[in-house]
XYZ file of C-alpha atoms in Angstrom:
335
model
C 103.057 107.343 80.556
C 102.425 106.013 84.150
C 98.985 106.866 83.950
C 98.680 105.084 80.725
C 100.116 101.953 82.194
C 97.861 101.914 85.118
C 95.139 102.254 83.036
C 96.204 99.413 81.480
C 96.836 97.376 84.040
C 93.447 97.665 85.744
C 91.797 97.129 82.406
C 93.337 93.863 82.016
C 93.210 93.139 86.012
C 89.341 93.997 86.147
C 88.705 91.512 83.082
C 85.510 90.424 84.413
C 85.853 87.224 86.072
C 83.607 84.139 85.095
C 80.070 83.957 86.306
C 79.436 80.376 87.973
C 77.038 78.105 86.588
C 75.399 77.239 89.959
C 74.892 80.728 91.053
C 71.203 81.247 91.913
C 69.558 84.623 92.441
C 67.285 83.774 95.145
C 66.905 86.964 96.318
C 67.149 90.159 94.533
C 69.755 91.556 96.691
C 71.719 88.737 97.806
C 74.245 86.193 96.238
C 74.015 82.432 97.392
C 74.684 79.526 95.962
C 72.733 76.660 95.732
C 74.322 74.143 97.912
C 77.570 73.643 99.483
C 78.962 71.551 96.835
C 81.687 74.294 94.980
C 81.785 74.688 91.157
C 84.985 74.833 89.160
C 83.640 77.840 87.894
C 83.015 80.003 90.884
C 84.950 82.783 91.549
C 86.742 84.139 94.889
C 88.789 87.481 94.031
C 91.585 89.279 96.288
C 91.762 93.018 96.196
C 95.031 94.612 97.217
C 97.334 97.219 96.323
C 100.741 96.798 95.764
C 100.308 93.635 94.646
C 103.189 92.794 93.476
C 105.023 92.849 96.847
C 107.217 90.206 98.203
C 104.973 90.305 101.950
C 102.050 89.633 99.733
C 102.737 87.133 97.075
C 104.675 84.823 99.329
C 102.183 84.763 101.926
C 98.648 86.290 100.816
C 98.340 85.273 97.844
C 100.188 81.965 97.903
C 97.774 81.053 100.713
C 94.576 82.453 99.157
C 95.551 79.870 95.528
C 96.520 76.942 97.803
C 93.204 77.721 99.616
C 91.483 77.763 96.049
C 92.901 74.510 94.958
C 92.118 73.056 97.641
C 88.366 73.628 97.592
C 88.546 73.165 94.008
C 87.074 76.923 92.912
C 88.619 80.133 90.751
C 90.307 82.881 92.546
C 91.239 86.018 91.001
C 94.138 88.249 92.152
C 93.522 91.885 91.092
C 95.017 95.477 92.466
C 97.697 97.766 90.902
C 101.623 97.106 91.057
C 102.146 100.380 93.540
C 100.766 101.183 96.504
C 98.157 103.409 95.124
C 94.953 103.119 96.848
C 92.629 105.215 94.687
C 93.174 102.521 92.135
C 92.477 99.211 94.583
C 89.097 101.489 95.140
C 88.488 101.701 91.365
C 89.492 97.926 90.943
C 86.885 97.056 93.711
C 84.241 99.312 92.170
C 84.748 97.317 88.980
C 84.784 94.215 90.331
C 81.760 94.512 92.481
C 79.867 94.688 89.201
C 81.352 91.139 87.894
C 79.026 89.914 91.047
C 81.868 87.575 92.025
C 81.027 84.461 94.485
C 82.748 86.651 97.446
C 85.077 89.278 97.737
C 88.449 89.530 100.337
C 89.755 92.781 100.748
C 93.329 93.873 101.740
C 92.351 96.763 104.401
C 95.229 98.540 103.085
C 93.758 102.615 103.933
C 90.495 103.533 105.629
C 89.927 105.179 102.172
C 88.454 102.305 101.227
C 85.569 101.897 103.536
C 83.164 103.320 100.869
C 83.965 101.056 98.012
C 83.887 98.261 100.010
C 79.811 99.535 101.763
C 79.238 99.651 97.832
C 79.907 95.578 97.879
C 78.447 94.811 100.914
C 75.231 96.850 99.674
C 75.446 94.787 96.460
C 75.362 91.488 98.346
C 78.208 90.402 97.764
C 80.082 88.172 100.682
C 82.706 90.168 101.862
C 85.565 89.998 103.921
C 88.282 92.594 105.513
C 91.449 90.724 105.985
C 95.169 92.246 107.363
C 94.152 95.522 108.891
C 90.780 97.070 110.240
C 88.854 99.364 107.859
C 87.365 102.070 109.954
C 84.246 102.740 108.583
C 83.834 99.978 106.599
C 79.874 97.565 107.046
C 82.142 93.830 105.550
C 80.307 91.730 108.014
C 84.015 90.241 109.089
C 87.535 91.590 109.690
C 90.315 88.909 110.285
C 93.967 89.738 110.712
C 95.853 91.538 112.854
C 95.831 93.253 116.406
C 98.028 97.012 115.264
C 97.961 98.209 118.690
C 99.204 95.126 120.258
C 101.870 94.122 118.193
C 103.113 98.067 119.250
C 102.581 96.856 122.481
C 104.716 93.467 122.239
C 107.709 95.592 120.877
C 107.555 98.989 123.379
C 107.508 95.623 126.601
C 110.080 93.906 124.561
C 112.214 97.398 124.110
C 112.151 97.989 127.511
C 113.015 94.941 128.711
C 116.417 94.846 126.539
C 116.968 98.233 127.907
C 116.524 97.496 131.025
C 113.773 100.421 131.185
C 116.767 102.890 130.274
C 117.340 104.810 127.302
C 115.940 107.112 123.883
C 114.287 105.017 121.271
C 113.129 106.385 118.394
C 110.592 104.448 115.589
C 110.348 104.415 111.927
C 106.744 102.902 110.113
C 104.810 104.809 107.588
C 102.789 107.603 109.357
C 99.194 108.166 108.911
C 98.667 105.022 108.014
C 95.821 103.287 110.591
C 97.650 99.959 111.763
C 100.821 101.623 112.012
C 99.270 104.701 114.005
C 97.843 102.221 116.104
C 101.350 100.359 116.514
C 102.668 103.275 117.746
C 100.134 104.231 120.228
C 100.469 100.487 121.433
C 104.408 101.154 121.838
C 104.124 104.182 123.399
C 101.474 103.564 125.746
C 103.882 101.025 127.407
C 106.993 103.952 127.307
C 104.387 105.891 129.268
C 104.670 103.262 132.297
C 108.562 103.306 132.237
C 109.758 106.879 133.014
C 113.275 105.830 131.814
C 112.396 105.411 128.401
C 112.813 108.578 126.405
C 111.282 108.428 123.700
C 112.840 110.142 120.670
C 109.998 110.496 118.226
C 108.698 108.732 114.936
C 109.273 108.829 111.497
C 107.986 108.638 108.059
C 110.247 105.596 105.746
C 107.290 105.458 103.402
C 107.776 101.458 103.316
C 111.059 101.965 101.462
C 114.114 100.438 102.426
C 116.713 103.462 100.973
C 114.452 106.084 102.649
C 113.910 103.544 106.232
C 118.010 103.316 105.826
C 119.052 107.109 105.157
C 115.829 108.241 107.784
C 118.052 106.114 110.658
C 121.363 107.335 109.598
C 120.015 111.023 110.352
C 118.510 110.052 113.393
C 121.770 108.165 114.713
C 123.635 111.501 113.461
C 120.974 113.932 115.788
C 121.101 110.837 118.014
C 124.316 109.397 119.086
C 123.135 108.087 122.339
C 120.179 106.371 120.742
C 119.699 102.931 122.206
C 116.802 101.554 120.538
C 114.516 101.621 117.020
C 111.210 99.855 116.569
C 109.857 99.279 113.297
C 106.678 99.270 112.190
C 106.342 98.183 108.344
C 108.478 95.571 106.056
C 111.017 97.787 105.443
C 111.863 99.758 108.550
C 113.918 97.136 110.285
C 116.396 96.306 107.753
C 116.583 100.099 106.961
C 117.483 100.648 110.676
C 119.985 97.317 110.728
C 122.030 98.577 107.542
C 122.262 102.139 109.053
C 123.764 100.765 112.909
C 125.754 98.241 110.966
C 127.349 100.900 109.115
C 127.914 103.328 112.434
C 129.414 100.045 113.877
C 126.956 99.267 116.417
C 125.552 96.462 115.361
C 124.538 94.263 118.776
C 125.082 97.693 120.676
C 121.790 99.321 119.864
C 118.620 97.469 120.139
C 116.135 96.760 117.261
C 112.794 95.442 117.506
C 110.322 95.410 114.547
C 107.823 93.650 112.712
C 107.732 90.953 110.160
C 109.366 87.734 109.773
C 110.726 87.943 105.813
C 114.407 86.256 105.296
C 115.757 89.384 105.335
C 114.555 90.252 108.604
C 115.371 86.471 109.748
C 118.726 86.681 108.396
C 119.360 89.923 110.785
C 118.875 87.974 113.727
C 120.611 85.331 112.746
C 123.541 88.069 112.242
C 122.455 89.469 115.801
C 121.763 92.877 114.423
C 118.029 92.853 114.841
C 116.665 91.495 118.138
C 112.948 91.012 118.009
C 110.251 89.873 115.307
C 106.772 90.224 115.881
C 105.032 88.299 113.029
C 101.535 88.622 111.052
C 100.081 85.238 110.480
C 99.071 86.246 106.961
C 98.461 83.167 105.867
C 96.270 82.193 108.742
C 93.785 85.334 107.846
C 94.119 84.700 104.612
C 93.040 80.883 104.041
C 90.432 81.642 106.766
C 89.254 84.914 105.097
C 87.998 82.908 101.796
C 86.827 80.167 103.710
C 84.687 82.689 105.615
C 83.131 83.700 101.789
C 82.834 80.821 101.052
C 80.278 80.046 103.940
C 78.966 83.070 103.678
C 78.160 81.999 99.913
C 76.762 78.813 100.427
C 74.965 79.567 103.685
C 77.407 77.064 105.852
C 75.538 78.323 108.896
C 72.163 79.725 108.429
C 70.475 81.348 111.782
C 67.071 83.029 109.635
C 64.993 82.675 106.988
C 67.346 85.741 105.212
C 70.337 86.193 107.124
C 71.162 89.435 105.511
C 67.560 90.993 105.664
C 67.279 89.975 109.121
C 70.750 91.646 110.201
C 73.226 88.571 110.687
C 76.400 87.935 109.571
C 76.631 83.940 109.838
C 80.079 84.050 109.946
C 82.699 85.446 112.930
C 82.756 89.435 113.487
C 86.171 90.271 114.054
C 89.226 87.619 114.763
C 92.711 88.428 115.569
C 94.948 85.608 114.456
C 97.647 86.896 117.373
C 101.279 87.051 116.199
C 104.325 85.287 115.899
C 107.250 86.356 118.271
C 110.869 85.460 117.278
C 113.927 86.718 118.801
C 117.753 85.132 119.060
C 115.803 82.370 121.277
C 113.946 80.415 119.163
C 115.319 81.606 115.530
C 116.492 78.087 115.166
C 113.007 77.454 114.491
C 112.620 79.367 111.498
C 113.965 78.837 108.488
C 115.808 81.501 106.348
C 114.851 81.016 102.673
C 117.011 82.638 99.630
Protein backbone atom coordinates (compact mmCIF):
# COMPACT_ATOMS: atom_id res chain seq x y z
CA UNK A 1 0.00 0.00 0.00
CA UNK A 2 2.92 2.46 0.72
CA UNK A 3 4.51 1.60 -2.33
CA UNK A 4 1.37 2.20 -4.19
CA UNK A 5 1.04 5.64 -2.75
CA UNK A 6 4.49 6.66 -3.57
CA UNK A 7 4.02 5.65 -6.83
CA UNK A 8 1.38 7.80 -6.92
CA UNK A 9 2.65 10.58 -5.59
CA UNK A 10 5.67 10.89 -7.89
CA UNK A 11 3.40 10.28 -10.83
CA UNK A 12 1.41 13.22 -10.08
CA UNK A 13 4.63 15.24 -8.65
CA UNK A 14 6.69 14.49 -11.95
CA UNK A 15 3.62 15.81 -14.14
CA UNK A 16 5.82 17.29 -16.62
CA UNK A 17 6.11 20.86 -16.09
CA UNK A 18 5.33 23.44 -18.96
CA UNK A 19 7.84 24.03 -21.67
CA UNK A 20 8.45 27.96 -22.06
CA UNK A 21 7.64 29.65 -25.12
CA UNK A 22 10.95 31.60 -25.33
CA UNK A 23 13.15 28.68 -24.83
CA UNK A 24 15.65 28.49 -27.71
CA UNK A 25 17.84 25.49 -28.49
CA UNK A 26 20.87 27.20 -29.54
CA UNK A 27 22.99 24.59 -28.94
CA UNK A 28 22.34 20.98 -28.99
CA UNK A 29 23.45 20.38 -25.56
CA UNK A 30 22.68 23.41 -23.74
CA UNK A 31 19.48 25.27 -22.48
CA UNK A 32 19.42 29.20 -22.75
CA UNK A 33 17.04 31.46 -23.16
CA UNK A 34 16.83 34.09 -25.42
CA UNK A 35 17.22 37.18 -23.46
CA UNK A 36 16.97 38.17 -19.96
CA UNK A 37 13.49 39.25 -20.10
CA UNK A 38 11.56 36.04 -18.02
CA UNK A 39 8.40 34.38 -19.46
CA UNK A 40 5.35 33.57 -17.38
CA UNK A 41 5.78 30.31 -18.68
CA UNK A 42 9.24 29.28 -17.70
CA UNK A 43 9.79 26.88 -15.28
CA UNK A 44 12.25 26.72 -12.10
CA UNK A 45 11.64 23.27 -10.13
CA UNK A 46 12.87 22.33 -6.42
CA UNK A 47 13.85 18.77 -5.76
CA UNK A 48 13.77 17.60 -2.17
CA UNK A 49 12.79 14.84 -0.09
CA UNK A 50 10.70 15.04 2.68
CA UNK A 51 8.98 17.65 1.37
CA UNK A 52 6.48 18.04 3.36
CA UNK A 53 8.55 19.11 6.41
CA UNK A 54 7.94 22.05 8.56
CA UNK A 55 12.12 23.22 8.10
CA UNK A 56 11.32 23.12 4.46
CA UNK A 57 8.01 24.58 3.62
CA UNK A 58 8.37 27.51 5.96
CA UNK A 59 11.64 28.44 4.79
CA UNK A 60 12.71 26.64 1.37
CA UNK A 61 10.02 26.60 -0.28
CA UNK A 62 8.26 29.73 0.93
CA UNK A 63 11.42 31.54 -0.21
CA UNK A 64 11.93 29.71 -3.53
CA UNK A 65 7.65 30.93 -4.53
CA UNK A 66 8.26 34.44 -3.14
CA UNK A 67 11.48 34.33 -5.26
CA UNK A 68 9.23 33.10 -8.27
CA UNK A 69 6.70 35.79 -7.92
CA UNK A 70 8.87 38.06 -7.72
CA UNK A 71 10.65 37.52 -11.03
CA UNK A 72 7.39 36.75 -12.42
CA UNK A 73 8.25 32.85 -13.65
CA UNK A 74 6.71 29.10 -12.69
CA UNK A 75 8.32 27.10 -10.04
CA UNK A 76 7.56 23.63 -9.39
CA UNK A 77 7.94 21.90 -5.98
CA UNK A 78 8.41 18.13 -6.45
CA UNK A 79 10.01 15.20 -4.02
CA UNK A 80 8.21 12.51 -1.93
CA UNK A 81 6.42 13.17 1.57
CA UNK A 82 9.29 10.92 3.54
CA UNK A 83 12.64 11.16 3.64
CA UNK A 84 13.29 8.61 1.04
CA UNK A 85 16.06 9.47 -1.17
CA UNK A 86 15.88 6.77 -3.85
CA UNK A 87 12.67 8.45 -4.80
CA UNK A 88 14.04 12.40 -4.89
CA UNK A 89 16.68 10.45 -7.37
CA UNK A 90 13.82 8.98 -9.45
CA UNK A 91 11.88 12.40 -9.27
CA UNK A 92 15.10 14.15 -10.59
CA UNK A 93 15.63 11.52 -13.28
CA UNK A 94 12.11 12.32 -14.43
CA UNK A 95 12.30 15.70 -14.29
CA UNK A 96 15.53 16.15 -16.08
CA UNK A 97 13.63 14.89 -19.11
CA UNK A 98 10.80 17.79 -18.82
CA UNK A 99 14.12 20.01 -19.79
CA UNK A 100 13.00 22.53 -17.17
CA UNK A 101 14.50 26.29 -17.35
CA UNK A 102 16.92 25.22 -14.27
CA UNK A 103 16.94 22.83 -11.68
CA UNK A 104 17.75 23.46 -7.53
CA UNK A 105 18.51 20.53 -5.72
CA UNK A 106 18.12 19.82 -1.94
CA UNK A 107 21.67 17.99 -1.30
CA UNK A 108 19.84 15.87 1.00
CA UNK A 109 22.43 12.32 0.61
CA UNK A 110 25.57 12.03 -1.49
CA UNK A 111 23.39 9.32 -3.19
CA UNK A 112 22.37 11.72 -5.32
CA UNK A 113 25.46 12.89 -7.02
CA UNK A 114 24.68 10.66 -10.08
CA UNK A 115 21.23 11.83 -10.87
CA UNK A 116 22.11 15.14 -10.51
CA UNK A 117 25.76 14.54 -13.27
CA UNK A 118 22.72 13.11 -15.39
CA UNK A 119 21.23 16.96 -15.36
CA UNK A 120 24.21 18.71 -15.53
CA UNK A 121 25.18 16.38 -18.64
CA UNK A 122 21.74 17.24 -20.07
CA UNK A 123 22.38 20.98 -19.84
CA UNK A 124 20.31 21.80 -17.68
CA UNK A 125 21.29 24.88 -15.11
CA UNK A 126 21.74 23.39 -11.98
CA UNK A 127 22.19 24.23 -8.58
CA UNK A 128 23.13 22.31 -5.10
CA UNK A 129 21.58 24.22 -2.33
CA UNK A 130 21.58 23.23 1.80
CA UNK A 131 24.31 20.66 1.99
CA UNK A 132 27.40 19.67 -0.26
CA UNK A 133 26.92 16.71 -2.65
CA UNK A 134 30.16 14.87 -2.73
CA UNK A 135 30.57 13.79 -6.00
CA UNK A 136 28.23 15.73 -7.59
CA UNK A 137 29.61 18.16 -11.32
CA UNK A 138 26.22 21.17 -10.43
CA UNK A 139 28.48 23.98 -11.37
CA UNK A 140 27.31 25.74 -7.80
CA UNK A 141 26.69 24.66 -4.20
CA UNK A 142 25.17 27.37 -1.84
CA UNK A 143 24.18 26.72 1.74
CA UNK A 144 25.72 25.74 4.58
CA UNK A 145 29.25 25.31 6.28
CA UNK A 146 28.46 21.38 8.32
CA UNK A 147 31.76 21.41 9.85
CA UNK A 148 31.61 24.83 11.17
CA UNK A 149 28.39 25.08 12.57
CA UNK A 150 29.93 21.71 14.69
CA UNK A 151 32.54 23.94 15.38
CA UNK A 152 30.37 27.04 16.71
CA UNK A 153 28.55 24.57 19.14
CA UNK A 154 31.77 22.21 20.53
CA UNK A 155 33.50 26.46 21.33
CA UNK A 156 30.12 27.39 22.55
CA UNK A 157 29.87 23.94 24.79
CA UNK A 158 32.95 24.53 26.22
CA UNK A 159 32.67 27.80 27.06
CA UNK A 160 29.31 27.15 29.20
CA UNK A 161 31.25 24.41 30.75
CA UNK A 162 33.87 26.16 31.53
CA UNK A 163 36.09 23.46 29.55
CA UNK A 164 34.76 20.82 32.22
CA UNK A 165 32.57 18.01 31.78
CA UNK A 166 30.98 14.70 29.45
CA UNK A 167 28.86 15.81 26.58
CA UNK A 168 27.35 13.56 24.55
CA UNK A 169 25.49 14.45 20.83
CA UNK A 170 22.49 13.25 19.09
CA UNK A 171 22.07 14.08 14.88
CA UNK A 172 21.36 11.44 12.38
CA UNK A 173 24.58 9.41 11.69
CA UNK A 174 25.95 8.74 8.35
CA UNK A 175 24.47 11.41 7.06
CA UNK A 176 27.37 13.91 5.31
CA UNK A 177 26.56 17.43 6.96
CA UNK A 178 25.88 15.94 10.16
CA UNK A 179 29.18 13.71 10.03
CA UNK A 180 30.83 16.76 9.25
CA UNK A 181 29.08 18.64 12.31
CA UNK A 182 30.43 16.30 14.42
CA UNK A 183 33.93 16.24 13.31
CA UNK A 184 33.67 20.17 13.57
CA UNK A 185 32.49 19.67 17.37
CA UNK A 186 34.86 17.34 18.20
CA UNK A 187 37.82 18.71 16.69
CA UNK A 188 37.40 21.66 19.18
CA UNK A 189 36.84 18.86 22.36
CA UNK A 190 40.23 17.69 21.10
CA UNK A 191 41.87 21.19 22.23
CA UNK A 192 40.13 21.11 25.71
CA UNK A 193 41.35 18.00 27.62
CA UNK A 194 38.48 18.58 30.14
CA UNK A 195 35.85 17.83 27.88
CA UNK A 196 34.93 14.18 27.89
CA UNK A 197 33.26 13.42 25.37
CA UNK A 198 30.54 10.78 25.77
CA UNK A 199 29.82 9.64 22.25
CA UNK A 200 27.07 10.20 19.47
CA UNK A 201 23.93 8.95 18.58
CA UNK A 202 21.53 7.99 15.98
CA UNK A 203 17.66 10.07 16.62
CA UNK A 204 16.92 9.42 12.97
CA UNK A 205 15.43 13.16 12.80
CA UNK A 206 12.57 12.05 15.06
CA UNK A 207 11.59 13.80 17.98
CA UNK A 208 10.14 10.46 20.15
CA UNK A 209 13.34 8.56 19.19
CA UNK A 210 15.85 12.15 19.82
CA UNK A 211 13.64 12.22 23.30
CA UNK A 212 13.76 8.42 24.51
CA UNK A 213 17.74 8.24 22.86
CA UNK A 214 18.56 11.20 25.74
CA UNK A 215 16.58 9.69 28.45
CA UNK A 216 18.93 6.47 28.09
CA UNK A 217 21.87 8.41 27.85
CA UNK A 218 20.99 10.62 31.05
CA UNK A 219 20.12 7.05 32.69
CA UNK A 220 23.99 5.55 31.61
CA UNK A 221 24.88 9.21 32.20
CA UNK A 222 23.95 10.92 35.33
CA UNK A 223 26.82 13.25 35.42
CA UNK A 224 26.25 14.34 31.85
CA UNK A 225 26.65 18.07 31.53
CA UNK A 226 26.09 18.82 28.04
CA UNK A 227 24.13 17.58 24.54
CA UNK A 228 24.66 19.10 21.13
CA UNK A 229 22.31 18.55 18.47
CA UNK A 230 22.76 18.20 15.16
CA UNK A 231 19.32 17.94 13.11
CA UNK A 232 15.66 19.62 13.71
CA UNK A 233 14.70 17.32 16.06
CA UNK A 234 17.56 16.50 18.39
CA UNK A 235 17.33 19.55 20.57
CA UNK A 236 13.86 19.48 21.64
CA UNK A 237 14.25 15.64 22.02
CA UNK A 238 17.17 16.36 24.45
CA UNK A 239 15.11 19.51 26.24
CA UNK A 240 11.90 17.25 26.94
CA UNK A 241 14.16 14.40 28.29
CA UNK A 242 16.35 16.98 31.03
CA UNK A 243 13.07 18.70 31.66
CA UNK A 244 11.61 15.57 32.71
CA UNK A 245 14.91 14.39 34.94
CA UNK A 246 14.48 17.97 36.41
CA UNK A 247 17.47 19.56 35.14
CA UNK A 248 16.34 21.85 33.04
CA UNK A 249 19.01 25.07 33.22
CA UNK A 250 21.42 22.47 34.98
CA UNK A 251 22.66 20.68 31.92
CA UNK A 252 23.72 22.53 28.92
CA UNK A 253 22.16 22.24 25.39
CA UNK A 254 23.43 23.57 22.30
CA UNK A 255 21.99 22.62 18.85
CA UNK A 256 21.00 23.67 15.59
CA UNK A 257 18.06 25.35 14.07
CA UNK A 258 16.05 28.25 14.91
CA UNK A 259 12.16 26.72 14.53
CA UNK A 260 9.60 28.13 17.39
CA UNK A 261 9.99 25.19 19.07
CA UNK A 262 13.55 25.47 19.46
CA UNK A 263 13.02 29.41 20.12
CA UNK A 264 10.47 28.75 22.61
CA UNK A 265 13.19 26.50 24.64
CA UNK A 266 15.31 29.32 25.13
CA UNK A 267 12.92 31.48 25.91
CA UNK A 268 12.04 28.72 28.73
CA UNK A 269 15.95 28.60 29.42
CA UNK A 270 16.12 24.93 28.72
CA UNK A 271 18.10 25.10 25.54
CA UNK A 272 21.08 27.49 25.48
CA UNK A 273 22.45 27.91 22.01
CA UNK A 274 20.99 28.09 18.30
CA UNK A 275 23.11 27.96 15.46
CA UNK A 276 20.87 28.82 12.44
CA UNK A 277 20.82 27.87 8.53
CA UNK A 278 19.95 30.87 6.50
CA UNK A 279 17.72 28.74 4.28
CA UNK A 280 16.12 31.28 2.84
CA UNK A 281 19.22 33.16 1.91
CA UNK A 282 20.50 29.91 -0.24
CA UNK A 283 17.43 29.42 -1.36
CA UNK A 284 16.26 32.83 -3.12
CA UNK A 285 19.94 33.04 -4.23
CA UNK A 286 20.03 29.40 -5.51
CA UNK A 287 17.18 30.19 -8.29
CA UNK A 288 18.48 33.41 -8.95
CA UNK A 289 21.79 31.68 -9.72
CA UNK A 290 19.54 29.45 -12.56
CA UNK A 291 18.17 31.92 -13.54
CA UNK A 292 21.50 33.63 -14.76
CA UNK A 293 22.77 30.69 -15.61
CA UNK A 294 19.61 30.44 -18.05
CA UNK A 295 19.69 33.62 -19.55
CA UNK A 296 23.46 34.01 -19.71
CA UNK A 297 23.47 37.08 -16.98
CA UNK A 298 27.25 36.92 -17.22
CA UNK A 299 28.75 35.46 -20.25
CA UNK A 300 32.82 35.06 -20.15
CA UNK A 301 33.00 32.76 -23.85
CA UNK A 302 31.56 32.22 -26.87
CA UNK A 303 29.96 28.73 -25.04
CA UNK A 304 30.41 28.93 -21.50
CA UNK A 305 29.66 25.33 -20.96
CA UNK A 306 31.84 23.93 -23.91
CA UNK A 307 34.58 26.05 -22.88
CA UNK A 308 34.48 24.82 -19.07
CA UNK A 309 32.88 27.88 -17.09
CA UNK A 310 30.35 28.09 -14.79
CA UNK A 311 29.27 31.94 -15.04
CA UNK A 312 27.89 31.87 -11.88
CA UNK A 313 29.69 31.54 -8.09
CA UNK A 314 31.34 27.97 -7.24
CA UNK A 315 30.58 27.37 -3.81
CA UNK A 316 29.05 30.09 -1.15
CA UNK A 317 28.45 29.59 2.43
CA UNK A 318 25.67 31.87 3.58
CA UNK A 319 27.35 31.62 7.39
CA UNK A 320 24.82 31.07 10.20
CA UNK A 321 22.70 32.62 12.56
CA UNK A 322 23.75 32.40 16.32
CA UNK A 323 21.05 32.90 19.04
CA UNK A 324 21.39 32.22 22.60
CA UNK A 325 19.45 33.79 25.92
CA UNK A 326 21.35 37.14 24.68
CA UNK A 327 19.78 38.28 21.86
CA UNK A 328 16.46 35.94 21.76
CA UNK A 329 14.58 39.13 22.16
CA UNK A 330 15.34 39.51 18.66
CA UNK A 331 13.55 36.70 17.35
CA UNK A 332 10.25 36.19 17.24
CA UNK A 333 8.44 32.95 18.40
CA UNK A 334 5.60 32.18 15.95
CA UNK A 335 2.57 29.63 16.87
Amino acid sequence: MKLQFLFLLLLVACEPPPRTDNTTATDADTVQLSNTEPSPNEEYVMVTTAINLPLYVNHDQAAFRAWGQKTGVRISILGPSDWDVPAQIQTIEQVIGTRPAGLLINGTDPGIAQAINKAVDAGIPTVVYDSEVPGSRAPCFIGSDWYDMGRLQGERMVKLLNGRGKVACLGILGMANQEAGFQGMLDVFKKHPGIQFVGKYDDKGNFETAARTAADILAAHPDLAGFCGFDSQSGPGAGLAVKEAGRAGKLKITTVDAEPEHLKLVREGVIDYLVGQKRELFTWYGAQFLFDMAHGTNRFSANDRRAGIAPIPQAISTGAVEIDRQNIANFRVRN
